Amino acid sequence: MKNKFLFFSILISLLSCTSNKKYELASDIYILDKEKPIESFQELTNKLQGKAIYIDRWATWCSPCVEEFKHNEALHNFLHENKIEIVYLNSDTDLEEEKWFDFIIDHKLTGNHLRLDSLLKADLIDKGIFIPMIPQYMVVSEKGEVITNKAFRPSSGKKLYEQLDSLLIK
């Protein structure tokens, strides 16, 4: 009887450790392709129709990308004050969804999120938007047009804010 109790105790412990983790993302974290994949740049801009967008293309393994996240508080304040949306476009190819969510949460990446799949990447390449190195920052007008695919980094601070101001804010 004692052995059965021990066996079931161990079994319950193991099952609770291996159960799927449910993610409760904060209310200010939005997964844009949660309902259906976004396969083109137009689909992305349609999701945020009528809004100016600052796109941050990054990957978890990219240390310069992660370094830039240290400047997010000031960046988010500026974007919020000027009604500019941020989209974090993740470029990891084999990253499990759980690890992606963990990374978003751990780095407090509030805003809109999207994974770069092969169809979206091909569309960005066809449109001449994609640059084959990261981090990459893009500015998109309220009309869904790319104004620049080589925007300043968040660490540029005032230079970035002046760039956004001159390109988007009237």
GROMACS .gro file of N, CA, C and O in nm, residues 33 36-40 89-93 114-124 130:
model
   92
   33ASP      N    1  -0.119   3.745  -3.537
   33ASP     CA    2  -0.160   3.632  -3.621
   33ASP      C    3  -0.220   3.518  -3.540
   33ASP      O    4  -0.218   3.403  -3.581
   36LYS      N    5  -0.538   3.392  -3.755
   36LYS     CA    6  -0.496   3.331  -3.882
   36LYS      C    7  -0.361   3.391  -3.921
   36LYS      O    8  -0.330   3.504  -3.884
   37PRO      N    9  -0.281   3.316  -3.996
   37PRO     CA   10  -0.148   3.364  -4.035
   37PRO      C   11  -0.155   3.494  -4.116
   37PRO      O   12  -0.249   3.514  -4.193
   38ILE      N   13  -0.058   3.580  -4.095
   38ILE     CA   14  -0.043   3.700  -4.177
   38ILE      C   15   0.064   3.667  -4.280
   38ILE      O   16   0.179   3.644  -4.244
   39GLU      N   17   0.024   3.661  -4.406
   39GLU     CA   18   0.112   3.611  -4.510
   39GLU      C   19   0.166   3.719  -4.603
   39GLU      O   20   0.243   3.690  -4.693
   40SER      N   21   0.125   3.845  -4.579
   40SER     CA   22   0.174   3.953  -4.665
   40SER      C   23   0.185   4.082  -4.585
   40SER      O   24   0.122   4.097  -4.480
   89LEU      N   25   0.846   4.205  -3.495
   89LEU     CA   26   0.843   4.100  -3.598
   89LEU      C   27   0.956   4.003  -3.569
   89LEU      O   28   1.073   4.031  -3.598
   90ASN      N   29   0.922   3.889  -3.511
   90ASN     CA   30   1.021   3.791  -3.471
   90ASN      C   31   1.069   3.708  -3.589
   90ASN      O   32   0.989   3.654  -3.664
   91SER      N   33   1.202   3.699  -3.605
   91SER     CA   34   1.263   3.630  -3.719
   91SER      C   35   1.320   3.493  -3.686
   91SER      O   36   1.387   3.434  -3.770
   92ASP      N   37   1.297   3.443  -3.566
   92ASP     CA   38   1.343   3.308  -3.532
   92ASP      C   39   1.269   3.207  -3.620
   92ASP      O   40   1.149   3.218  -3.639
   93THR      N   41   1.342   3.108  -3.670
   93THR     CA   42   1.278   3.010  -3.759
   93THR      C   43   1.228   2.887  -3.684
   93THR      O   44   1.124   2.833  -3.720
  114LEU      N   45   0.432   3.943  -3.403
  114LEU     CA   46   0.409   3.862  -3.521
  114LEU      C   47   0.534   3.779  -3.548
  114LEU      O   48   0.645   3.826  -3.525
  115ARG      N   49   0.514   3.657  -3.596
  115ARG     CA   50   0.626   3.572  -3.637
  115ARG      C   51   0.644   3.586  -3.788
  115ARG      O   52   0.548   3.588  -3.863
  116LEU      N   53   0.768   3.595  -3.831
  116LEU     CA   54   0.801   3.606  -3.973
  116LEU      C   55   0.804   3.466  -4.033
  116LEU      O   56   0.899   3.391  -4.012
  117ASP      N   57   0.698   3.429  -4.104
  117ASP     CA   58   0.699   3.298  -4.170
  117ASP      C   59   0.751   3.315  -4.313
  117ASP      O   60   0.779   3.426  -4.358
  118SER      N   61   0.764   3.205  -4.384
  118SER     CA   62   0.826   3.209  -4.518
  118SER      C   63   0.744   3.290  -4.618
  118SER      O   64   0.801   3.357  -4.705
  119LEU      N   65   0.613   3.288  -4.607
  119LEU     CA   66   0.529   3.364  -4.701
  119LEU      C   67   0.542   3.514  -4.678
  119LEU      O   68   0.556   3.592  -4.773
  120LEU      N   69   0.537   3.556  -4.553
  120LEU     CA   70   0.553   3.698  -4.522
  120LEU      C   71   0.693   3.745  -4.560
  120LEU      O   72   0.710   3.852  -4.619
  121LYS      N   73   0.794   3.664  -4.530
  121LYS     CA   74   0.931   3.699  -4.567
  121LYS      C   75   0.945   3.715  -4.718
  121LYS      O   76   1.004   3.812  -4.765
  122ALA      N   77   0.888   3.623  -4.794
  122ALA     CA   78   0.895   3.631  -4.941
  122ALA      C   79   0.827   3.758  -4.991
  122ALA      O   80   0.878   3.825  -5.082
  123ASP      N   81   0.716   3.795  -4.929
  123ASP     CA   82   0.646   3.916  -4.970
  123ASP      C   83   0.730   4.040  -4.938
  123ASP      O   84   0.738   4.132  -5.020
  124LEU      N   85   0.795   4.042  -4.822
  124LEU     CA   86   0.881   4.155  -4.786
  124LEU      C   87   1.000   4.166  -4.882
  124LEU      O   88   1.040   4.276  -4.921
  130PHE      N   89   1.260   4.390  -4.707
  130PHE     CA   90   1.341   4.302  -4.623
  130PHE      C   91   1.490   4.331  -4.641
  130PHE      O   92   1.539   4.342  -4.752
   0.00000   0.00000   0.00000
